[in-house]
Amino acid sequence: MRTVPHFINGVRVEESGDLNVFNPATGEVTARVPIPSPAFINNVVDVATKAADEWGQSTLSRRTNILFSLRQLLVEHTDELAALITSEHGKTLADAKGEIARGLENVEYACGLIEHLKGGFSDQVADGVDVHSTREPVGVVVAVTPFNFPIMVPLWMSANAIASGNVVILKPSERDPSVSIRLAELFEEAGLPHGVFNVLQGNATTVQALVEHPGVDAVSFVGSTPVARAVHESASRHHKRVQALGGAKNHMVVLPDADLDVAADAAINAGYGSAGERCMAISVVVTVGDVADPLIKKITERLDRLKVGPGDDPASDFGPLITKEHLDRVVSYVTSAPDDDITVVRDGTTLESREGFFVGPSLLDGVRPGTKAYDDEIFGPVLGVARVATFNDAIELVNRNPYGNGVAIFTRDGNAARLFSRHVHVGMIGVNVPIPVPISAYSFGGWKDSIFGDAHIYGPEGFAFYTRAKVVTTRWPQPPESQIDLGFPTTR
Ligand code: NAD
């Protein structure tokens, strides 16, 4: 049985495997992944700390060149990386390539690091006194990532962290860890010095050890809300800089004036794409006024045409779920829905049984607060429809939800869209766009229980998170000059 290695100080490090990695399309165990010992973790942090001293002093032009090379390598290796992602995650190859493209954007943004790391200068703030500011790396950054985007989320973090002069220890998801090793090798091939990007495999215990380790300076976490909350609390207790992005329950509000064909297409794409295993997936369609019945009709027409199958079959619209346990959990939301007076319009759990962790698309009508199918993040191909009477009811529903990652509105009314955008308590909003993941020049982040910590991820907030401000106040005395003055210095 193959074991997935760590990647430490520029080389693959093999250990015996402890946890199973599956091919979700067959249900077979394809590899084993190790859980490192505390001594091994200490050694990795030592390696990173040594590398941080040198990398933090590297020139900006050198970093830029390496990131440009990485960009090119990621483009050249897209097919190979996508196949690796599909084999462990299960998503379609097209979806895996989409993920790589969105990760690549972050590398491209980081290539502009000379601009992003520019400081300020104020001339003659007092007589003969100038002030300038710089941003310096924080040091050793731990990046903890979820299973659903095994290369994009590591790139969200590592591109900007490394561009800012930090060293990264990536702890990828134990469910689909292999692509992170290829990413590490491509970083090396691009010219990154040994030890600047390390991959440490493991599980929750590994994360906890890293978060508490005195040699770690900052923690970037993306995953589920309970873990994000716990990681944020623990890292804060250990005086780390921390950003922890959590789960979601994304609403798509459809107003009576919307183009219902456009809205139905969007609901299908964003609700069932990647089997619903996206943090920006639409999970609740909020129908306003009398929109529900005609929209449900259009959604079901489209849903009945979806093909569920292995991710490497070009005919598949979406692939299997990540594990058998997750499959059982997703199925339970559909089978228990009638207990909450929810109508199961389409039941995907009846999909012809076969090897692998497949489930078909389900559509639930009548989800509302207080029902399990509404309250929980299902993270599967289960789309709920909520019915509300008015535009204000829709805003209230969105705002009452504890999550605040993404939301979308479908309408032809610009003013309604504007009011909606201004009044919803959500970090990322789409107007006739169902998955509004911001481009890399804007930062990504939700509100409320979808994030713990102040900084959103990547883009300008990413550079701010991975750097510390330094301000230098300079005065060159002009001799002959001597002055004794014990008063507090002012510019007046
Ligand atoms: P998860 O929380 O189970 O795991 C995420 C990472 O945390 C993994 O590397 C895992 O090893 C580690 N981990 C798990 N339990 C831990 C614990 N108790 N203590 C410390 N570390 C622990 O999440 P997942 O199932 O891999 O990913 C799916 C979740 O991630 C969904 O909730 C999804 O919404 C969320 N997500 C959020 C975003 C976002 O940007 N907000 C993006 C992608 C995924």
CSV table of C-alpha atoms in Angstrom, one decimal, residues 242-426:
chain,number,residue,atom,x,y,z
A,242,VAL,CA,-4.9,33.6,13.6
A,243,GLN,CA,-7.6,33.7,10.9
A,244,ALA,CA,-10.1,30.7,10.9
A,245,LEU,CA,-12.6,30.4,8.1
A,246,GLY,CA,-15.6,28.1,8.8
A,247,GLY,CA,-18.6,26.6,7.2
A,248,ALA,CA,-21.6,28.1,5.5
A,249,LYS,CA,-25.3,28.0,4.6
A,250,ASN,CA,-25.6,30.1,1.5
A,251,HIS,CA,-28.9,31.5,0.4
A,252,MET,CA,-30.0,32.4,-3.1
A,253,VAL,CA,-32.9,34.9,-3.1
A,254,VAL,CA,-35.1,34.9,-6.2
A,255,LEU,CA,-37.3,37.9,-6.6
A,256,PRO,CA,-40.6,37.8,-8.7
A,257,ASP,CA,-39.1,39.9,-11.5
A,258,ALA,CA,-36.0,37.5,-12.0
A,259,ASP,CA,-35.4,35.6,-15.2
A,260,LEU,CA,-36.4,32.2,-13.9
A,261,ASP,CA,-34.4,30.2,-16.5
A,262,VAL,CA,-31.3,32.1,-15.5
A,263,ALA,CA,-32.1,31.5,-11.8
A,264,ALA,CA,-32.9,27.8,-12.3
A,265,ASP,CA,-29.6,27.3,-14.1
A,266,ALA,CA,-27.7,29.1,-11.3
A,267,ALA,CA,-29.5,27.0,-8.6
A,268,ILE,CA,-28.5,23.8,-10.4
A,269,ASN,CA,-24.8,24.8,-11.0
A,270,ALA,CA,-24.2,26.3,-7.6
A,271,GLY,CA,-26.4,23.8,-5.6
A,272,TYR,CA,-25.1,20.5,-7.1
A,273,GLY,CA,-21.7,21.4,-8.6
A,274,SER,CA,-18.9,19.4,-6.9
A,275,ALA,CA,-21.7,17.3,-5.2
A,276,GLY,CA,-22.5,20.4,-3.1
A,277,GLU,CA,-19.2,20.1,-1.3
A,278,ARG,CA,-18.3,23.8,-1.7
A,279,CYS,CA,-18.2,26.3,1.0
A,280,MET,CA,-19.9,28.7,-1.4
A,281,ALA,CA,-22.4,26.2,-2.7
A,282,ILE,CA,-26.0,27.4,-2.7
A,283,SER,CA,-27.9,25.3,-0.2
A,284,VAL,CA,-31.2,27.3,0.2
A,285,VAL,CA,-33.2,29.0,-2.7
A,286,VAL,CA,-35.3,31.6,-1.1
A,287,THR,CA,-38.4,32.2,-3.3
A,288,VAL,CA,-40.2,35.5,-2.8
A,289,GLY,CA,-43.9,35.9,-3.5
A,290,ASP,CA,-45.3,33.4,-6.0
A,291,VAL,CA,-41.9,32.4,-7.5
A,292,ALA,CA,-41.6,29.0,-5.8
A,293,ASP,CA,-43.8,26.8,-8.0
A,294,PRO,CA,-42.6,27.9,-11.4
A,295,LEU,CA,-39.0,27.9,-10.2
A,296,ILE,CA,-39.2,24.4,-8.7
A,297,LYS,CA,-40.6,23.2,-12.0
A,298,LYS,CA,-37.7,24.6,-13.9
A,299,ILE,CA,-35.1,23.3,-11.4
A,300,THR,CA,-36.5,19.8,-11.5
A,301,GLU,CA,-36.5,19.7,-15.3
A,302,ARG,CA,-32.8,20.5,-15.2
A,303,LEU,CA,-32.1,18.3,-12.2
A,304,ASP,CA,-33.6,15.2,-13.9
A,305,ARG,CA,-31.0,15.6,-16.6
A,306,LEU,CA,-28.0,15.6,-14.3
A,307,LYS,CA,-25.6,12.6,-14.5
A,308,VAL,CA,-23.8,11.4,-11.4
A,309,GLY,CA,-20.7,9.3,-12.0
A,310,PRO,CA,-17.0,9.0,-11.6
A,311,GLY,CA,-15.1,12.3,-11.8
A,312,ASP,CA,-12.9,11.1,-14.6
A,313,ASP,CA,-15.9,10.3,-16.8
A,314,PRO,CA,-16.4,13.4,-19.0
A,315,ALA,CA,-20.2,12.7,-19.0
A,316,SER,CA,-20.5,13.1,-15.2
A,317,ASP,CA,-21.9,16.4,-13.9
A,318,PHE,CA,-20.8,15.6,-10.4
A,319,GLY,CA,-19.0,12.8,-8.7
A,320,PRO,CA,-19.1,11.0,-5.4
A,321,LEU,CA,-19.0,12.4,-1.8
A,322,ILE,CA,-15.7,12.3,0.1
A,323,THR,CA,-16.4,9.3,2.5
A,324,LYS,CA,-19.0,6.7,3.3
A,325,GLU,CA,-19.6,8.4,6.7
A,326,HIS,CA,-20.3,11.7,5.0
A,327,LEU,CA,-22.6,10.0,2.4
A,328,ASP,CA,-24.6,8.5,5.3
A,329,ARG,CA,-24.9,11.9,6.9
A,330,VAL,CA,-26.1,13.6,3.7
A,331,VAL,CA,-28.6,10.8,3.1
A,332,SER,CA,-30.0,11.3,6.6
A,333,TYR,CA,-31.1,14.9,5.9
A,334,VAL,CA,-33.2,13.7,3.0
A,335,THR,CA,-34.8,10.7,4.7
A,336,SER,CA,-35.6,12.7,7.8
A,337,ALA,CA,-37.0,15.7,6.0
A,338,PRO,CA,-40.7,14.6,6.0
A,339,ASP,CA,-40.5,14.5,9.8
A,340,ASP,CA,-40.1,18.2,9.6
A,341,ASP,CA,-43.0,18.7,7.2
A,342,ILE,CA,-40.6,19.2,4.3
A,343,THR,CA,-41.6,17.9,0.9
A,344,VAL,CA,-39.0,15.7,-0.9
A,345,VAL,CA,-39.5,16.9,-4.5
A,346,ARG,CA,-36.6,14.8,-5.7
A,347,ASP,CA,-35.0,12.0,-3.7
A,348,GLY,CA,-31.4,11.4,-4.8
A,349,THR,CA,-30.8,8.7,-2.2
A,350,THR,CA,-32.6,6.2,-4.4
A,351,LEU,CA,-29.7,6.4,-6.9
A,352,GLU,CA,-28.9,2.9,-8.1
A,353,SER,CA,-26.4,1.5,-5.7
A,354,ARG,CA,-22.9,0.9,-6.9
A,355,GLU,CA,-19.4,0.9,-5.6
A,356,GLY,CA,-18.1,4.3,-4.3
A,357,PHE,CA,-19.7,7.1,-2.3
A,358,PHE,CA,-22.3,8.3,-4.7
A,359,VAL,CA,-25.6,10.0,-4.0
A,360,GLY,CA,-28.0,11.6,-6.5
A,361,PRO,CA,-29.3,15.2,-6.4
A,362,SER,CA,-32.2,15.9,-3.9
A,363,LEU,CA,-34.6,18.8,-3.8
A,364,LEU,CA,-36.5,19.7,-0.6
A,365,ASP,CA,-39.4,22.1,-0.6
A,366,GLY,CA,-40.4,23.9,2.6
A,367,VAL,CA,-37.1,24.2,4.5
A,368,ARG,CA,-37.2,26.8,7.3
A,369,PRO,CA,-35.4,27.7,10.5
A,370,GLY,CA,-35.9,25.0,13.1
A,371,THR,CA,-35.6,22.2,10.6
A,372,LYS,CA,-32.5,20.1,10.4
A,373,ALA,CA,-32.2,20.5,6.6
A,374,TYR,CA,-32.2,24.3,7.0
A,375,ASP,CA,-30.2,24.7,10.2
A,376,ASP,CA,-27.2,22.4,9.4
A,377,GLU,CA,-24.6,22.7,6.7
A,378,ILE,CA,-25.4,19.5,4.7
A,379,PHE,CA,-22.4,19.8,2.4
A,380,GLY,CA,-23.9,17.5,-0.2
A,381,PRO,CA,-26.1,17.6,-3.3
A,382,VAL,CA,-29.3,18.6,-1.4
A,383,LEU,CA,-30.9,21.9,-2.3
A,384,GLY,CA,-33.6,23.3,-0.1
A,385,VAL,CA,-36.4,25.7,-1.1
A,386,ALA,CA,-37.6,28.2,1.4
A,387,ARG,CA,-40.8,30.2,0.7
A,388,VAL,CA,-41.2,33.8,2.0
A,389,ALA,CA,-43.8,36.5,1.2
A,390,THR,CA,-41.7,39.6,0.7
A,391,PHE,CA,-38.2,41.0,-0.1
A,392,ASN,CA,-37.8,42.1,3.5
A,393,ASP,CA,-38.7,38.6,4.8
A,394,ALA,CA,-35.9,37.3,2.5
A,395,ILE,CA,-33.4,39.7,4.0
A,396,GLU,CA,-34.6,38.8,7.5
A,397,LEU,CA,-34.2,35.1,6.9
A,398,VAL,CA,-30.6,35.6,5.6
A,399,ASN,CA,-29.7,37.8,8.5
A,400,ARG,CA,-31.1,35.5,11.1
A,401,ASN,CA,-28.9,32.6,9.9
A,402,PRO,CA,-25.8,32.2,12.0
A,403,TYR,CA,-23.6,31.7,8.9
A,404,GLY,CA,-22.6,34.7,6.7
A,405,ASN,CA,-20.3,33.3,4.0
A,406,GLY,CA,-22.0,33.9,0.7
A,407,VAL,CA,-25.4,35.0,-0.6
A,408,ALA,CA,-26.9,35.7,-4.0
A,409,ILE,CA,-29.9,37.7,-5.3
A,410,PHE,CA,-31.5,37.1,-8.7
A,411,THR,CA,-33.5,40.1,-10.0
A,412,ARG,CA,-33.8,42.6,-12.8
A,413,ASP,CA,-34.2,45.5,-10.3
A,414,GLY,CA,-30.9,47.3,-9.7
A,415,ASN,CA,-32.2,49.2,-6.7
A,416,ALA,CA,-33.5,46.0,-5.1
A,417,ALA,CA,-30.1,44.4,-5.6
A,418,ARG,CA,-28.4,47.5,-4.2
A,419,LEU,CA,-30.6,47.5,-1.1
A,420,PHE,CA,-30.1,43.8,-0.6
A,421,SER,CA,-26.3,44.1,-0.8
A,422,ARG,CA,-26.3,46.9,1.7
A,423,HIS,CA,-28.6,45.2,4.2
A,424,VAL,CA,-27.5,41.6,4.3
A,425,HIS,CA,-25.0,40.5,7.0
A,426,VAL,CA,-22.9,38.4,4.7
